[in-house]
Amino acid sequence: MIQAFYKKYTLNFKQASGTSRGIMTEKETWFLILKDENGSGIGECGLLKGLSMDDTSAYEDQLKWVCEHIHLGEDVLWHSLMTFPSIQFGIEQAFLSLKSENSFHLFPSNFVDSEAPIPINGLIWMGDEDFMHQQIQQKLESGFRCIKMKIGAIDFKTELALLHAIRKRFTNEVIELRVDANGAFEPEHAQAKLAALAAYDLHSIEQPIKQGNYEEMASLCSHTPLPIALDEELIGITDVTKKDELLQTIQPQYIILKPSLIGGFKGSLEWITLAEKYNIGWWVTSALESNVGLNAIAQWTYTLDNKMPQGLGTGSLYTNNLGSPLSVENGQLIYKQSLKWKTNLIEDLCT
């Protein structure tokens, strides 16, 4: 018989991190822990305040319900939680973990067994000009060849100046540049801003305007001078037919998959299948999970064999992340054989 528990955990940022939605100093997450006669398993329910569709006052009650009904099994529980995608993802992880000989080896591959790397983008957080320059320099010195810069919170001319400074030193053959607006542009100004950004040989821009403006986003995607990637636009759409309609209507150049926000592995695979049907590119990004969730996303991502740099570099953001073998070296995420998971991690979280 399976027993289930949950535990809240607050992650503390090493330094305040800015997005177009504000400054973050901490991030709460929840762990779902399963136990049976053969061992234990763990999954992370990566709720993201202000963004997740399941950011509701009923969240903890839903976790209690899951624990009380764990006997229903993974498939029934997953389909019962369509409006709680981060819990869907936690359930997927926890059952995979429980079935595995090693609680943290969810998808056998060369990533886990042979330190095969996953190329990732280096994330530049919003801040004043000096702070953003400092971050960029650190990422370049750390060997990153793909940089993603958050934009939309400081003066647009300053952001263009930062991009100009990077491109003066590095061509797009040396450094791939991505930007993420988090929906910060007003629709009436977005086309002009895209034209200004296109001068800097950008790989793509994520979510230039707020989600839900389908006509405006479709128009932008059809006339854009640089590729547009949908991110927040995918959140809250759980029906496969609705997913198909969205991609048909907007026809973006890329979509970005955050399993915690879109129904875990199953929900993400639905989006991938549809994207490939319409020749839309895609990559995977973590959503500020701890190393438990990041580990699950990274192992799954490796099995997809997508050669693009993925957005999996957020594990080093916290002062109190959970010790793991995940390591970032030369712009790549590696599962280091010489490093170990924190001893008794699951047991510690149960107490």
Coordinates of C-alpha atoms in Angstrom, one line a residue:
M1 CA 0.0 0.0 0.0
I2 CA 1.3 3.5 -0.9
Q3 CA 1.4 6.2 1.7
A4 CA 1.6 9.8 0.6
F5 CA 2.8 13.0 2.3
Y6 CA 3.4 16.6 1.2
K7 CA 5.8 19.2 2.6
K8 CA 6.1 22.9 1.9
Y9 CA 9.5 24.3 1.3
T10 CA 10.6 27.9 0.8
L11 CA 13.5 28.6 -1.6
N12 CA 15.5 31.8 -0.9
F13 CA 17.1 33.6 -3.8
K14 CA 20.8 34.5 -3.5
Q15 CA 19.9 37.9 -4.7
A16 CA 16.6 39.6 -5.6
S17 CA 15.7 38.6 -9.1
G18 CA 13.7 40.9 -11.3
T19 CA 11.1 40.1 -13.9
S20 CA 8.5 42.3 -15.6
R21 CA 6.1 41.1 -12.9
G22 CA 8.2 42.3 -10.1
I23 CA 11.1 41.4 -7.8
M24 CA 11.4 37.9 -6.3
T25 CA 13.3 37.2 -3.1
E26 CA 11.8 33.8 -2.3
K27 CA 9.8 31.1 -4.0
E28 CA 7.6 28.5 -2.3
T29 CA 7.4 25.0 -3.6
W30 CA 5.8 21.7 -2.4
F31 CA 7.1 18.2 -2.3
L32 CA 4.9 15.1 -2.8
I33 CA 6.5 12.1 -1.1
L34 CA 5.3 8.5 -1.6
K35 CA 6.3 5.4 0.4
D36 CA 5.5 1.7 0.0
E37 CA 7.1 -1.5 1.2
N38 CA 9.9 -1.2 -1.4
G39 CA 11.0 2.3 -0.8
S40 CA 10.1 6.0 -1.4
G41 CA 9.6 8.5 -4.2
I42 CA 9.5 12.2 -4.5
G43 CA 8.0 14.8 -6.8
E44 CA 8.0 18.6 -6.8
C45 CA 4.9 20.6 -7.3
G46 CA 6.4 23.8 -8.6
L47 CA 3.8 26.4 -7.9
L48 CA 4.8 29.8 -9.3
K49 CA 2.9 32.6 -7.6
G50 CA 1.2 35.1 -10.0
L51 CA 1.7 32.8 -13.0
S52 CA 0.6 29.3 -12.4
M53 CA -3.1 28.6 -13.2
D54 CA -3.2 26.6 -9.9
D55 CA -2.2 29.6 -7.8
T56 CA -5.3 29.5 -5.7
S57 CA -6.2 29.4 -2.0
A58 CA -7.3 25.8 -2.5
Y59 CA -3.8 24.5 -3.4
E60 CA -2.9 22.9 -0.1
D61 CA -6.4 21.4 0.2
Q62 CA -5.8 19.8 -3.2
L63 CA -2.5 18.3 -2.1
K64 CA -4.3 16.9 1.0
W65 CA -6.9 15.3 -1.4
V66 CA -4.2 13.8 -3.5
C67 CA -2.5 12.2 -0.4
E68 CA -5.9 10.9 0.8
H69 CA -6.7 9.4 -2.6
I70 CA -3.2 8.2 -3.7
H71 CA -4.7 4.7 -4.0
L72 CA -6.5 5.8 -7.2
G73 CA -3.2 5.7 -9.0
E74 CA -1.2 8.0 -11.2
D75 CA -3.4 8.1 -14.3
V76 CA -6.7 8.7 -12.5
L77 CA -5.1 11.4 -10.3
W78 CA -3.5 13.1 -13.2
H79 CA -6.8 13.4 -15.1
S80 CA -8.6 14.6 -12.0
L81 CA -6.2 17.5 -11.6
M82 CA -6.5 19.3 -15.0
T83 CA -6.7 22.7 -13.3
F84 CA -3.6 21.9 -11.1
P85 CA -0.8 21.4 -13.6
S86 CA 2.0 21.7 -11.0
I87 CA 0.4 18.9 -8.9
Q88 CA 0.0 16.8 -12.1
F89 CA 3.7 17.2 -12.6
G90 CA 4.5 16.3 -9.0
I91 CA 2.4 13.2 -9.3
E92 CA 4.2 12.1 -12.4
Q93 CA 7.6 12.6 -10.8
A94 CA 6.7 10.9 -7.5
F95 CA 5.4 7.7 -9.2
L96 CA 8.4 7.5 -11.5
S97 CA 10.6 8.0 -8.5
L98 CA 8.8 5.3 -6.4
K99 CA 9.2 2.8 -9.2
S100 CA 12.9 3.5 -9.7
E101 CA 15.7 1.7 -8.0
N102 CA 17.2 5.1 -7.3
S103 CA 14.6 7.7 -6.3
F104 CA 16.3 10.4 -8.4
H105 CA 17.0 8.4 -11.6
L106 CA 13.7 8.8 -13.5
F107 CA 14.7 8.4 -17.1
P108 CA 17.7 6.1 -17.8
S109 CA 20.0 7.8 -20.4
N110 CA 23.6 8.9 -21.0
F111 CA 22.7 12.1 -19.2
V112 CA 22.5 10.2 -15.9
D113 CA 24.9 7.3 -16.6
S114 CA 27.7 8.9 -18.6
E115 CA 27.6 12.7 -17.8
A116 CA 26.3 13.5 -21.3
P117 CA 25.7 17.3 -21.2
I118 CA 22.6 19.3 -22.1
P119 CA 23.4 22.7 -23.6
I120 CA 21.6 25.5 -21.7
N121 CA 21.1 29.2 -22.0
G122 CA 22.6 31.6 -19.4
L123 CA 19.8 33.6 -17.8
I124 CA 20.3 37.4 -17.3
W125 CA 17.9 38.9 -14.8
M126 CA 16.4 42.3 -15.0
G127 CA 18.0 45.1 -13.0
D128 CA 19.9 48.3 -13.5
E129 CA 22.4 48.6 -16.4
D130 CA 25.5 47.9 -14.3
F131 CA 23.9 44.8 -12.7
M132 CA 22.9 43.4 -16.1
H133 CA 26.3 44.1 -17.6
Q134 CA 27.9 42.2 -14.6
Q135 CA 25.7 39.2 -15.2
I136 CA 26.4 39.1 -18.9
Q137 CA 30.2 39.2 -18.2
Q138 CA 29.9 36.4 -15.7
K139 CA 27.9 34.2 -18.1
L140 CA 30.5 34.8 -20.9
E141 CA 33.4 34.0 -18.6
S142 CA 31.5 30.8 -17.5
G143 CA 31.5 29.5 -21.0
F144 CA 27.9 30.1 -22.1
R145 CA 27.3 30.4 -25.8
C146 CA 23.6 31.1 -25.5
I147 CA 22.3 34.0 -23.3
K148 CA 18.7 34.8 -22.5
M149 CA 18.0 38.3 -21.3
K150 CA 14.9 39.4 -19.4
I151 CA 13.6 42.7 -20.8
G152 CA 10.6 44.9 -20.2
A153 CA 11.3 46.2 -16.7
I154 CA 13.8 48.9 -17.3
D155 CA 14.1 51.6 -20.0
F156 CA 13.8 50.1 -23.5
K157 CA 16.7 52.2 -24.8
T158 CA 18.9 51.0 -22.0
E159 CA 18.0 47.4 -22.9
L160 CA 18.9 48.1 -26.6
A161 CA 22.2 49.6 -25.5
L162 CA 23.0 46.4 -23.6
L163 CA 22.3 44.3 -26.6
H164 CA 24.4 46.7 -28.7
A165 CA 27.3 46.3 -26.3
I166 CA 27.1 42.5 -26.5
R167 CA 26.9 42.5 -30.3
K168 CA 29.9 44.9 -30.6
R169 CA 32.0 42.2 -28.9
F170 CA 30.3 39.0 -30.1
T171 CA 28.6 38.1 -33.4
N172 CA 25.6 35.7 -33.4
E173 CA 28.0 32.9 -34.5
V174 CA 29.8 33.3 -31.1
I175 CA 26.9 34.1 -28.8
E176 CA 23.2 33.3 -29.4
L177 CA 21.0 35.9 -27.9
R178 CA 17.4 35.3 -26.7
V179 CA 15.2 37.9 -25.0
D180 CA 12.1 37.3 -22.8
A181 CA 9.6 40.2 -22.5
N182 CA 7.2 38.2 -20.2
G183 CA 4.3 40.0 -22.0
A184 CA 5.6 43.5 -21.1
F185 CA 5.1 45.2 -24.5
E186 CA 1.9 47.1 -25.3
P187 CA 0.3 45.6 -28.4
E188 CA 0.3 49.0 -30.2
H189 CA 4.1 49.4 -29.6
A190 CA 5.2 45.8 -30.0
Q191 CA 5.9 45.8 -33.8
A192 CA 8.2 48.8 -33.5
K193 CA 10.0 47.3 -30.6
L194 CA 10.5 44.0 -32.5
A195 CA 11.9 45.9 -35.4
A196 CA 14.4 47.7 -33.1
L197 CA 15.4 44.4 -31.4
A198 CA 15.9 42.7 -34.8
A199 CA 18.9 44.8 -35.4
Y200 CA 20.9 42.7 -32.9
D201 CA 20.6 39.3 -34.6
L202 CA 18.5 37.8 -31.9
H203 CA 17.5 34.1 -31.9
S204 CA 14.0 34.8 -30.6
I205 CA 11.8 36.8 -28.3
E206 CA 9.6 35.1 -25.8
Q207 CA 6.0 36.4 -25.2
P208 CA 6.3 40.0 -26.4
I209 CA 2.7 40.9 -25.4
K210 CA 0.4 39.5 -22.7
Q211 CA -1.2 36.1 -23.3
G212 CA -4.8 36.0 -24.4
N213 CA -4.4 38.6 -27.2
Y214 CA -4.7 36.0 -29.9
E215 CA -5.4 38.4 -32.9
E216 CA -2.6 40.7 -32.0
M217 CA -0.2 37.9 -31.3
A218 CA -1.1 36.2 -34.6
S219 CA -0.5 39.4 -36.5
L220 CA 2.9 39.9 -34.8
C221 CA 3.9 36.3 -35.6
S222 CA 3.0 36.7 -39.2
H223 CA 4.9 40.0 -39.7
T224 CA 7.7 39.7 -37.1
P225 CA 11.3 40.5 -38.1
L226 CA 12.5 38.0 -35.5
P227 CA 11.1 34.7 -34.3
I228 CA 8.5 34.8 -31.6
A229 CA 8.2 32.1 -28.9
L230 CA 5.0 31.5 -26.9
D231 CA 5.5 31.0 -23.2
E232 CA 2.8 32.2 -20.9
E233 CA 0.4 31.8 -23.8
L234 CA 0.3 28.0 -23.2
I235 CA -0.7 28.3 -19.5
G236 CA -4.2 27.4 -18.6
I237 CA -5.0 25.5 -21.9
T238 CA -5.5 21.9 -21.0
D239 CA -7.8 20.6 -23.8
V240 CA -5.9 19.2 -26.8
T241 CA -8.4 20.7 -29.2
K242 CA -7.9 24.1 -27.7
K243 CA -4.1 23.7 -27.9
D244 CA -4.4 22.8 -31.6
E245 CA -6.7 25.9 -32.2
L246 CA -4.2 28.2 -30.5
L247 CA -1.2 27.0 -32.6
Q248 CA -3.3 27.1 -35.7
T249 CA -4.5 30.7 -34.9
I250 CA -1.2 32.3 -33.8
Q251 CA 1.3 30.2 -35.8
P252 CA 4.3 31.1 -33.7
Q253 CA 7.9 30.3 -34.7
Y254 CA 8.5 28.5 -31.3
I255 CA 6.8 27.4 -28.2
I256 CA 8.4 27.0 -24.8
L257 CA 7.5 24.1 -22.5
K258 CA 7.5 24.5 -18.7
P259 CA 6.2 21.2 -17.3
S260 CA 5.3 22.7 -13.9
L261 CA 2.9 25.1 -15.7
I262 CA 1.4 23.0 -18.4
G263 CA 0.6 19.6 -16.9
G264 CA 3.9 17.9 -16.5
F265 CA 5.4 15.4 -19.1
K266 CA 2.0 14.4 -20.5
G267 CA 0.8 18.0 -21.0
S268 CA 4.1 19.0 -22.5
L269 CA 4.2 16.0 -24.9
E270 CA 0.7 17.1 -26.2
W271 CA 2.1 20.5 -27.1
I272 CA 5.2 19.0 -28.7
T273 CA 3.1 16.7 -30.9
L274 CA 1.0 19.6 -32.1
A275 CA 4.0 21.9 -32.6
E276 CA 5.7 19.3 -34.8
K277 CA 2.5 18.9 -36.8
Y278 CA 2.7 22.6 -37.7
N279 CA 6.5 22.7 -38.1
I280 CA 6.8 24.9 -35.0
G281 CA 10.1 24.7 -33.1
W282 CA 10.2 24.2 -29.3
W283 CA 12.5 23.9 -26.3
V284 CA 12.1 23.1 -22.6
T285 CA 12.5 25.5 -19.7
S286 CA 12.4 25.0 -15.9
A287 CA 10.2 27.4 -13.9
L288 CA 12.3 28.1 -10.8
E289 CA 11.9 24.6 -9.3
S290 CA 14.4 23.3 -6.7
N291 CA 16.9 20.7 -7.9
V292 CA 14.3 17.9 -7.4
G293 CA 12.0 19.3 -10.1
L294 CA 14.9 20.5 -12.2
N295 CA 16.4 17.0 -12.1
A296 CA 13.2 15.5 -13.4
I297 CA 12.8 18.1 -16.2
A298 CA 16.5 17.7 -17.3
Q299 CA 16.4 13.9 -17.4
W300 CA 13.2 14.0 -19.4
T301 CA 14.5 16.7 -21.7
Y302 CA 17.6 14.7 -22.6
T303 CA 15.4 11.8 -23.9
L304 CA 13.7 14.2 -26.3
D305 CA 17.0 14.7 -28.3
N306 CA 16.4 18.4 -28.9
K307 CA 19.8 19.9 -29.8
M308 CA 18.9 23.5 -29.0
P309 CA 20.1 25.1 -25.8
Q310 CA 17.4 24.5 -23.2
G311 CA 16.3 26.7 -20.4
L312 CA 17.5 24.6 -17.5
G313 CA 20.0 26.8 -15.6
T314 CA 18.0 28.0 -12.6
G315 CA 19.3 25.5 -10.0
S316 CA 22.1 27.8 -8.8
L317 CA 19.7 30.7 -7.9
Y318 CA 19.0 29.7 -4.3
T319 CA 20.9 29.7 -1.1
N320 CA 19.1 26.7 0.3
N321 CA 18.6 24.5 -2.8
L322 CA 18.7 20.7 -2.1
G323 CA 22.1 19.2 -2.8
S324 CA 22.2 17.2 -6.0
P325 CA 24.6 16.0 -8.7
L326 CA 23.4 18.7 -11.1
S327 CA 26.2 21.0 -12.2
V328 CA 26.6 23.8 -14.8
E329 CA 29.9 23.8 -16.6
N330 CA 30.8 25.7 -19.8
G331 CA 27.2 26.5 -20.5
Q332 CA 26.0 22.9 -20.1
L333 CA 24.0 21.1 -17.5
I334 CA 25.7 17.9 -16.3
Y335 CA 24.7 15.1 -13.9
K336 CA 28.1 14.7 -12.1
Q337 CA 28.9 11.2 -11.0
S338 CA 31.2 12.5 -8.3
L339 CA 28.4 14.5 -6.7
K340 CA 25.6 13.0 -4.6
W341 CA 22.1 13.8 -3.6
K342 CA 21.8 15.1 0.0
T343 CA 21.8 12.1 2.3
N344 CA 18.3 11.2 3.6
L345 CA 16.7 14.0 1.6
I346 CA 13.3 12.4 1.3
E347 CA 13.3 11.3 5.0
D348 CA 14.3 14.8 6.1
L349 CA 11.4 16.3 4.2
C350 CA 9.0 13.9 5.8
T351 CA 9.8 15.1 9.3

